[in-house]
Short mmCIF file of C-alpha atoms and ligand atoms in Angstrom, two decimals:
data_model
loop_
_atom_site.label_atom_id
_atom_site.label_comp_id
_atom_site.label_asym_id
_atom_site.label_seq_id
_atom_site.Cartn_x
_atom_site.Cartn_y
_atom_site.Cartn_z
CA UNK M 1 -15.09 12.70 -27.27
CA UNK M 2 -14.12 9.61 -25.33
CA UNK M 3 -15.71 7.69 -23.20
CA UNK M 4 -15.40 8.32 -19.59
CA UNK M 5 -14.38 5.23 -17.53
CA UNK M 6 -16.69 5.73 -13.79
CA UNK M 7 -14.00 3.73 -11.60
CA UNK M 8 -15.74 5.16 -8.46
CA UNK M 9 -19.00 3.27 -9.97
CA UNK M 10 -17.56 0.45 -11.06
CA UNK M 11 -15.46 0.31 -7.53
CA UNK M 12 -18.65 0.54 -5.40
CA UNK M 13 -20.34 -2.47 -8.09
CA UNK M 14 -16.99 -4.67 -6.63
CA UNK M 15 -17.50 -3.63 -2.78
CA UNK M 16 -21.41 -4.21 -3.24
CA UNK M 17 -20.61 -8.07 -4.92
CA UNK M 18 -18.16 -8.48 -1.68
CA UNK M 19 -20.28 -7.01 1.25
CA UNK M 20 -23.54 -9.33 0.38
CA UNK M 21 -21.18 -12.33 -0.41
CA UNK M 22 -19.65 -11.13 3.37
CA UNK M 23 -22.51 -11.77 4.38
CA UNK M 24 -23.58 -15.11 3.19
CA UNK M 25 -20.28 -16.50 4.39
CA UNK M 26 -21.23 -14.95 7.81
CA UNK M 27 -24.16 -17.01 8.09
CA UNK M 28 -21.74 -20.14 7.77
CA UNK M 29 -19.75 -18.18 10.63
CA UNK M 30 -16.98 -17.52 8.12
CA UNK M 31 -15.73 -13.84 8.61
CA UNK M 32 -13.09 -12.50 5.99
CA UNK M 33 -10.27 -10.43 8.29
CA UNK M 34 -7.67 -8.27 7.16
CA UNK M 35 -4.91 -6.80 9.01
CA UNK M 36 -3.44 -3.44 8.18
CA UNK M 37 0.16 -3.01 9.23
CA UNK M 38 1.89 0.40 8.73
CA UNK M 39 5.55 1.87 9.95
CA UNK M 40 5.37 5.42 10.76
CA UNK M 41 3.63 8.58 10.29
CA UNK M 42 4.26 9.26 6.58
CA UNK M 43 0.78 11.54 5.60
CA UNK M 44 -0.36 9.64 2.48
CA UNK M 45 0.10 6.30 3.56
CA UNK M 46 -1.92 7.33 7.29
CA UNK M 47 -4.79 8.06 4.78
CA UNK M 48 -4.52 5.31 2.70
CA UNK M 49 -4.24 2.76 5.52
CA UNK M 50 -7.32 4.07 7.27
CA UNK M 51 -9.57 4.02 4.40
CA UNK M 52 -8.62 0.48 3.59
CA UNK M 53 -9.61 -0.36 7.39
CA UNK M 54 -12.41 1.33 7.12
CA UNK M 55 -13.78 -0.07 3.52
CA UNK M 56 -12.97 -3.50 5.29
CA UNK M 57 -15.14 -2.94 7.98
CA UNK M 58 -18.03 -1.80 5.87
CA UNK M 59 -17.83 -4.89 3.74
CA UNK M 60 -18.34 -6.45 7.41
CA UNK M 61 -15.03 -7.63 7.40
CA UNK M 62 -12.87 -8.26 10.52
CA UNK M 63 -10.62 -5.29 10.38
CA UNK M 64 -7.67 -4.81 12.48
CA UNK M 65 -4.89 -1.87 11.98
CA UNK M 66 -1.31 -1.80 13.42
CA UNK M 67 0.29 1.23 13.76
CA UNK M 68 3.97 0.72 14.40
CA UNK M 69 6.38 3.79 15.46
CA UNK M 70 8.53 5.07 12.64
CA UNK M 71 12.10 3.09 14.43
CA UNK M 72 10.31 0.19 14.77
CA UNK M 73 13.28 -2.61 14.51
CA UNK M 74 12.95 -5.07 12.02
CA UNK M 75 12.35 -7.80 14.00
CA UNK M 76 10.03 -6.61 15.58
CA UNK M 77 7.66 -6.04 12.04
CA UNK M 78 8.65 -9.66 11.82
CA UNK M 79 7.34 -11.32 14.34
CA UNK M 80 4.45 -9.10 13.66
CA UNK M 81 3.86 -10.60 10.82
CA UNK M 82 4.61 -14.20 11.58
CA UNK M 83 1.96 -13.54 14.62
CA UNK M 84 -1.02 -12.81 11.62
CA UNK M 85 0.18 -15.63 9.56
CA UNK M 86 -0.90 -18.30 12.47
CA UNK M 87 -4.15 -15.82 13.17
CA UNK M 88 -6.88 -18.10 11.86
CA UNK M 89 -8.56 -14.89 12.10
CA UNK M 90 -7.06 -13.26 9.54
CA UNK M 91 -7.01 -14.00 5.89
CA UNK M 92 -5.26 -10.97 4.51
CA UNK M 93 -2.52 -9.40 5.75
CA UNK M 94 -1.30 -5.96 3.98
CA UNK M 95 1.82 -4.19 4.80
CA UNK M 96 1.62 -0.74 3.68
CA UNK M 97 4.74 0.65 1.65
CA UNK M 98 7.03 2.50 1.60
CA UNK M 99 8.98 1.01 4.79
CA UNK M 100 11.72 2.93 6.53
CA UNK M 101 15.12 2.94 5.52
CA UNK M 102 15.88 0.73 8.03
CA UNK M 103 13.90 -2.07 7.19
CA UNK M 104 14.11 -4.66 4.22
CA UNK M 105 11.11 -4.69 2.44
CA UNK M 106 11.63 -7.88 0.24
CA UNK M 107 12.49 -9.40 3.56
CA UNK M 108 8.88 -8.40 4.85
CA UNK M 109 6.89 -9.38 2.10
CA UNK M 110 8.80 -12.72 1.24
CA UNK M 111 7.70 -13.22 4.73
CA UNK M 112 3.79 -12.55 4.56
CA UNK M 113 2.24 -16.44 3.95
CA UNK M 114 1.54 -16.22 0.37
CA UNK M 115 -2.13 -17.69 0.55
CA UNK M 116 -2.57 -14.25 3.20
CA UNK M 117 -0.63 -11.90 0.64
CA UNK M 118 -3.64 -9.89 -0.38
CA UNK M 119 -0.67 -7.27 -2.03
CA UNK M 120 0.05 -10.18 -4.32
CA UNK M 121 3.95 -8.91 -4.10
CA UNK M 122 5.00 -12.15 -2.41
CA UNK M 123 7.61 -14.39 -5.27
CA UNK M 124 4.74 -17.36 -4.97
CA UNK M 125 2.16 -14.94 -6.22
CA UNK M 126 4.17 -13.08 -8.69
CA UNK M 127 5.30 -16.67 -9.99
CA UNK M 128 1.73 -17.55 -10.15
CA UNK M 129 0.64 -14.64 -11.81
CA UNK M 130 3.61 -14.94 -14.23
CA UNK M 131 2.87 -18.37 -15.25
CA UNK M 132 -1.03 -17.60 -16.08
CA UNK M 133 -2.03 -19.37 -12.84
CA UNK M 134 -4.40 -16.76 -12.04
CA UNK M 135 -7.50 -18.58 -9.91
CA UNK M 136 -4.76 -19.08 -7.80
CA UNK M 137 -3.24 -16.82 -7.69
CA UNK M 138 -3.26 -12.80 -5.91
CA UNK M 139 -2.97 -10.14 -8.40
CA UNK M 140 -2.10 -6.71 -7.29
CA UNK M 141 -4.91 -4.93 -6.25
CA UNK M 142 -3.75 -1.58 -8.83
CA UNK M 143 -3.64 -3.56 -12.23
CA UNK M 144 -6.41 -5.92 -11.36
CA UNK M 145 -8.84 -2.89 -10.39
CA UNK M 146 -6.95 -1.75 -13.79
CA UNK M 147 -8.03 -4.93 -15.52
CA UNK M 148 -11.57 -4.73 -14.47
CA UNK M 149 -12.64 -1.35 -15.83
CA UNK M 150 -10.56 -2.20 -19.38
CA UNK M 151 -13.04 -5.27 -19.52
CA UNK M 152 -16.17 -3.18 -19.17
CA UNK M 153 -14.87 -1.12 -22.67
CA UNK M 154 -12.93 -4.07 -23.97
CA UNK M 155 -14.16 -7.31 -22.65
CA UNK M 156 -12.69 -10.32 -21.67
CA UNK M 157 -10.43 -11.19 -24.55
CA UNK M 158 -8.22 -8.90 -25.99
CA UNK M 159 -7.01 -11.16 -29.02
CA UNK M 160 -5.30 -9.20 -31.65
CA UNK M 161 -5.13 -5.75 -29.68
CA UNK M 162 -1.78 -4.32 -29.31
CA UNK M 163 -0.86 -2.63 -25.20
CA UNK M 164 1.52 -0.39 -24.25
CA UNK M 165 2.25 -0.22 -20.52
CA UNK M 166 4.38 2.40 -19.93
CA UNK M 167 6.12 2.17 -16.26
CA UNK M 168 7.58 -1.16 -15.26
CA UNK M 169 7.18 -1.37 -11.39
CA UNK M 170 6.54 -4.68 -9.47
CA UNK M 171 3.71 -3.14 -8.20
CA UNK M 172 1.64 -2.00 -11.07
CA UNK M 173 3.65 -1.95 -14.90
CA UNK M 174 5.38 -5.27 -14.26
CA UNK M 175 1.66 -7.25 -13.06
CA UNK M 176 -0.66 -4.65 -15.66
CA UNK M 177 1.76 -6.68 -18.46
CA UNK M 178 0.83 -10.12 -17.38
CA UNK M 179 -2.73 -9.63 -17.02
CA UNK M 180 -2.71 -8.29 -20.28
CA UNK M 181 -0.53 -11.12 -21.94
CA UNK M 182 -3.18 -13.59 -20.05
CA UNK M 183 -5.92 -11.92 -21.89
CA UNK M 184 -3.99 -12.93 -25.10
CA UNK M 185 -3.22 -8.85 -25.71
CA UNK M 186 0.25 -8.37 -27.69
CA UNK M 187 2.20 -6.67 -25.11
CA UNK M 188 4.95 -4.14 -25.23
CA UNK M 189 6.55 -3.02 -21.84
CA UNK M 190 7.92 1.03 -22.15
CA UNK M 191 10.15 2.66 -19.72
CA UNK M 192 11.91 5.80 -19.13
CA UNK M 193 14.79 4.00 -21.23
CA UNK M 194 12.65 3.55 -24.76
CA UNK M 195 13.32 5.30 -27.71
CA UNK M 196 10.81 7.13 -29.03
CA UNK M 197 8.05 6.77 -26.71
CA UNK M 198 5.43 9.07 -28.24
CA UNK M 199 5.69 6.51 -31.19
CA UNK M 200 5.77 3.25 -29.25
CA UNK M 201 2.29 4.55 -27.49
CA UNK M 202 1.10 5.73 -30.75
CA UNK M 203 0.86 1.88 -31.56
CA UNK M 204 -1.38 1.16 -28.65
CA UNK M 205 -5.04 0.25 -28.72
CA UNK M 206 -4.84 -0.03 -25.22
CA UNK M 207 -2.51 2.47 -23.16
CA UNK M 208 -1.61 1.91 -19.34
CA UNK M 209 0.24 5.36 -18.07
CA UNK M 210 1.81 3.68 -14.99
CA UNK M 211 5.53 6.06 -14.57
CA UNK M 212 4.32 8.43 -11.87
CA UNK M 213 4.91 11.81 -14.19
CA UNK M 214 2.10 13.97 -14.40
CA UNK M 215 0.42 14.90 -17.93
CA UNK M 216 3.25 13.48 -19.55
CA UNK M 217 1.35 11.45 -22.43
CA UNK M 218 -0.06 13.91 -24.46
CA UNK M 219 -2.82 13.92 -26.91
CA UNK M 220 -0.31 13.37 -29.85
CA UNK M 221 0.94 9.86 -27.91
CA UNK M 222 -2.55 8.51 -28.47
CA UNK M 223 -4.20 6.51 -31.22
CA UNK M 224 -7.19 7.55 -32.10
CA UNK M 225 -9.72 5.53 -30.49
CA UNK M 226 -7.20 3.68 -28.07
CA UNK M 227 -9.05 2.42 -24.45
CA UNK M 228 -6.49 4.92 -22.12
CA UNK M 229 -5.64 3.78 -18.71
CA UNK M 230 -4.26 6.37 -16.07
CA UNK M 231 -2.71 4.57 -12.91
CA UNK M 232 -0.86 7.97 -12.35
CA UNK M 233 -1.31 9.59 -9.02
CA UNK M 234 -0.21 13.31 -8.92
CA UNK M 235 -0.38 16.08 -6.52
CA UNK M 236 0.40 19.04 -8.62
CA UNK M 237 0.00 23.10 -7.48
CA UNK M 238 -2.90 24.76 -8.45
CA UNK M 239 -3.00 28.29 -7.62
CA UNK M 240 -6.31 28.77 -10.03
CA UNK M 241 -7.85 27.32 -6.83
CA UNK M 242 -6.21 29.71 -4.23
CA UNK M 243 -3.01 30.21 -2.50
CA UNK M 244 -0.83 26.66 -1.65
CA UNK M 245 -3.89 24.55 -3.00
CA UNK M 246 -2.99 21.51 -4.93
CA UNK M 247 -5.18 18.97 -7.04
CA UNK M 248 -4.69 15.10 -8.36
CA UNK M 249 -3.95 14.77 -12.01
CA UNK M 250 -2.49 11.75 -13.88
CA UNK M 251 -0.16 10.74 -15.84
CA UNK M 252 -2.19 11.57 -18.80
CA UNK M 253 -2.72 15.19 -20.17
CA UNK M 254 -6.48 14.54 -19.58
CA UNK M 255 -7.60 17.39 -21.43
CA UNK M 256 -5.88 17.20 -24.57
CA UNK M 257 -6.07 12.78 -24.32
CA UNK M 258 -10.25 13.06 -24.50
CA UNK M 259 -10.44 14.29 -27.55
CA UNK M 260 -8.49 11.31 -29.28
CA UNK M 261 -8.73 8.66 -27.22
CA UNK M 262 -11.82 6.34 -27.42
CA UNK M 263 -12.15 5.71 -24.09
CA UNK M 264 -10.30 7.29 -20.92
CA UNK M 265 -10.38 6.63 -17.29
CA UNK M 266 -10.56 10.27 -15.06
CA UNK M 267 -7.89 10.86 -12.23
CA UNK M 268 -9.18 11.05 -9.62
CA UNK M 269 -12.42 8.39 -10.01
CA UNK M 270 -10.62 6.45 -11.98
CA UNK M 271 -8.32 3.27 -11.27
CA UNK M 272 -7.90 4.75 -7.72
CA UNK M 273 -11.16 3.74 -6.05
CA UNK M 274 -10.39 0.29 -7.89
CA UNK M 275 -7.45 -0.26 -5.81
CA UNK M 276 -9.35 -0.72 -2.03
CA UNK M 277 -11.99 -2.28 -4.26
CA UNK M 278 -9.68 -5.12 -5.19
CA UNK M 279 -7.77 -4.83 -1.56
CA UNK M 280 -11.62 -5.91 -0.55
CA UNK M 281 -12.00 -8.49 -3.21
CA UNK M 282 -8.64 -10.53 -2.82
CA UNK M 283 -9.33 -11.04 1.26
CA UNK M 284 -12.79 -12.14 0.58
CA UNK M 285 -11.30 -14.20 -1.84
CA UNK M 286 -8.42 -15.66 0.80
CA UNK M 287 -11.28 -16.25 3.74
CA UNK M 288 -13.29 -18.35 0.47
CA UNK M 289 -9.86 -20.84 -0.24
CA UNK M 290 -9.37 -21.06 3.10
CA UNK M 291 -12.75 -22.13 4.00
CA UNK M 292 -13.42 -24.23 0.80
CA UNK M 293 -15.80 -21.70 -0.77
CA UNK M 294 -15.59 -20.38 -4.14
CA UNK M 295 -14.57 -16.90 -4.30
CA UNK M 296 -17.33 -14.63 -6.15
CA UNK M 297 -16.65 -13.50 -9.87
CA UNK M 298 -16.27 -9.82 -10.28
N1 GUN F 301 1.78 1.71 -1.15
C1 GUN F 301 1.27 2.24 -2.29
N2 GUN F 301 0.50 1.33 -2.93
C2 GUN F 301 0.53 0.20 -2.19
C3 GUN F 301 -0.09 -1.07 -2.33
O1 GUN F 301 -0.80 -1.37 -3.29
N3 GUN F 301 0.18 -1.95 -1.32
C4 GUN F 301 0.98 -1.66 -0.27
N4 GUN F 301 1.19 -2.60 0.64
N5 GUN F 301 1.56 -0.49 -0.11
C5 GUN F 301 1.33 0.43 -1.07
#
């Protein structure tokens, strides 16, 4: 039976290593802020935005939300964010997506200062990121929560291991494949497009599910004894609960995946909680650089 990855334990380890360093800087008067902007009412991303201002503000962070109406113009977001950038207050600055239609994302986040772009999405960071310059750098908060609980089965260095990332998103397969090439993994990128996936996971000691399909790697995907990591985040029906009641499941068929794999993470209590954990991590780190400090190790 596999191991069970605890990401909501491992996530409160990273908020407890943030919240007392918090507070040391606060006795130098240096308080980490992070500004929460989000367009619109869209369910999900309400309750993901407040938790992350909320987490923020129990890590003793200055935490500041903006909630802009749903035809806010363009320009408008803009100057929003130019407005945070010159905030000396403010050393992260996190603009929730999706966006409406009507706005241009890249234009947004190619706008966000890069030393304030928590999201790590901004060219500078992914450039960093891409080029191994990681103190430097912001890593997406996803893959580097992802990162951290493959080191606790895996360690550091992951010299001679073969990876499989399956998804390749800017957000999480595209960064998940860096961090693994900078921990000197052999890395293989799979997509909706490659042939025969089963087989290409098969080859995997270490499998990232990051396509948004739930239980879609099976059991039969997995080597035996592979370190499985399930970004997935799915909402599926499950009337075994009641009437129009739903539940989270991953990517990974969770059930069938324990019994092979040789170490799993759990959806939900998985990489999830990581995610805010990291959010938390990469402003503390921005207040350190821009204060001199050095940022904590996780
Ligand atoms: N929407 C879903 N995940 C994310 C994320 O990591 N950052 C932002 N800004 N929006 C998201």
């Amino acid at each position: 039976m596999a191991e069970n990855i605890d990401g909501k334990a491992i996530a409160g380890e990273v908020v407890e290593k943030v919240t007392s360093r918090a507070r040391e800087l606060a006795a130098d008067g240096i308080v980490p802020g992070l500004a929460v902007v989000i367009v619109g009412e869209d369910p999900a991303s309400q309750v993901y935005v407040a938790s992350k201002s909320r987490k923020a503000k129990e890590c003793g962070f200055h935490s500041v939300q903006h909630s802009l109406a749903v035809d806010t113009p363009e320009d408008d977001l803009l100057a929003l964010v130019e407005t945070l950038n010159r905030d000396p207050a403010i050393h992260g600055i996190l603009v929730q997506l999706p966006l409406p239609d009507h706005i241009d994302t890249g234009r947004i986040i190619q706008t966000i200062a890069p030393e304030k772009d928590v999201d790590g999405f901004h060219y500078t960071n992914v450039g960093k990121l891409g080029t191994g310059a990681l103190e430097e750098a912001f890593v997406p908060c996803t893959p580097a929560g992802a990162m951290l609980l493959l080191e606790r089965v895996r360690g550091r260095d992951l010299s001679g291991l073969s990876a499989v990332v399956i998804g390749r998103s800017n957000i999480v397969g595209k960064p998940m494949a860096n961090l693994l090439l900078a921990a000197n993994a052999t890395v293989t990128i799979a997509h909706s497009r490659t042939n025969d996936l089963p087989a290409v996971a098969r080859g995997a000691d270490i499998l990232v599910a990051a396509v948004g399909r739930p239980q879609m790697i099976k059991a039969a995907w997995i080597k035996p004894g592979a370190t499985v990591i399930d970004v997935g985040i799915n909402r599926i029906p499950a009337p075994e609960r009641g009437e129009g009641k739903t539940r989270l499941v991953g990517d990974v068929d969770f059930e069938g995946a324990e019994s092979v794999a040789g170490a799993i993470t759990p959806v939900p209590g998985g990489v999830g909680p990581m995610t805010i954990a990291m959010l938390m991590a990469n402003t503390l780190t921005s207040a350190c650089r821009a204060n001199g400090k050095r940022p904590p190790a996780l």
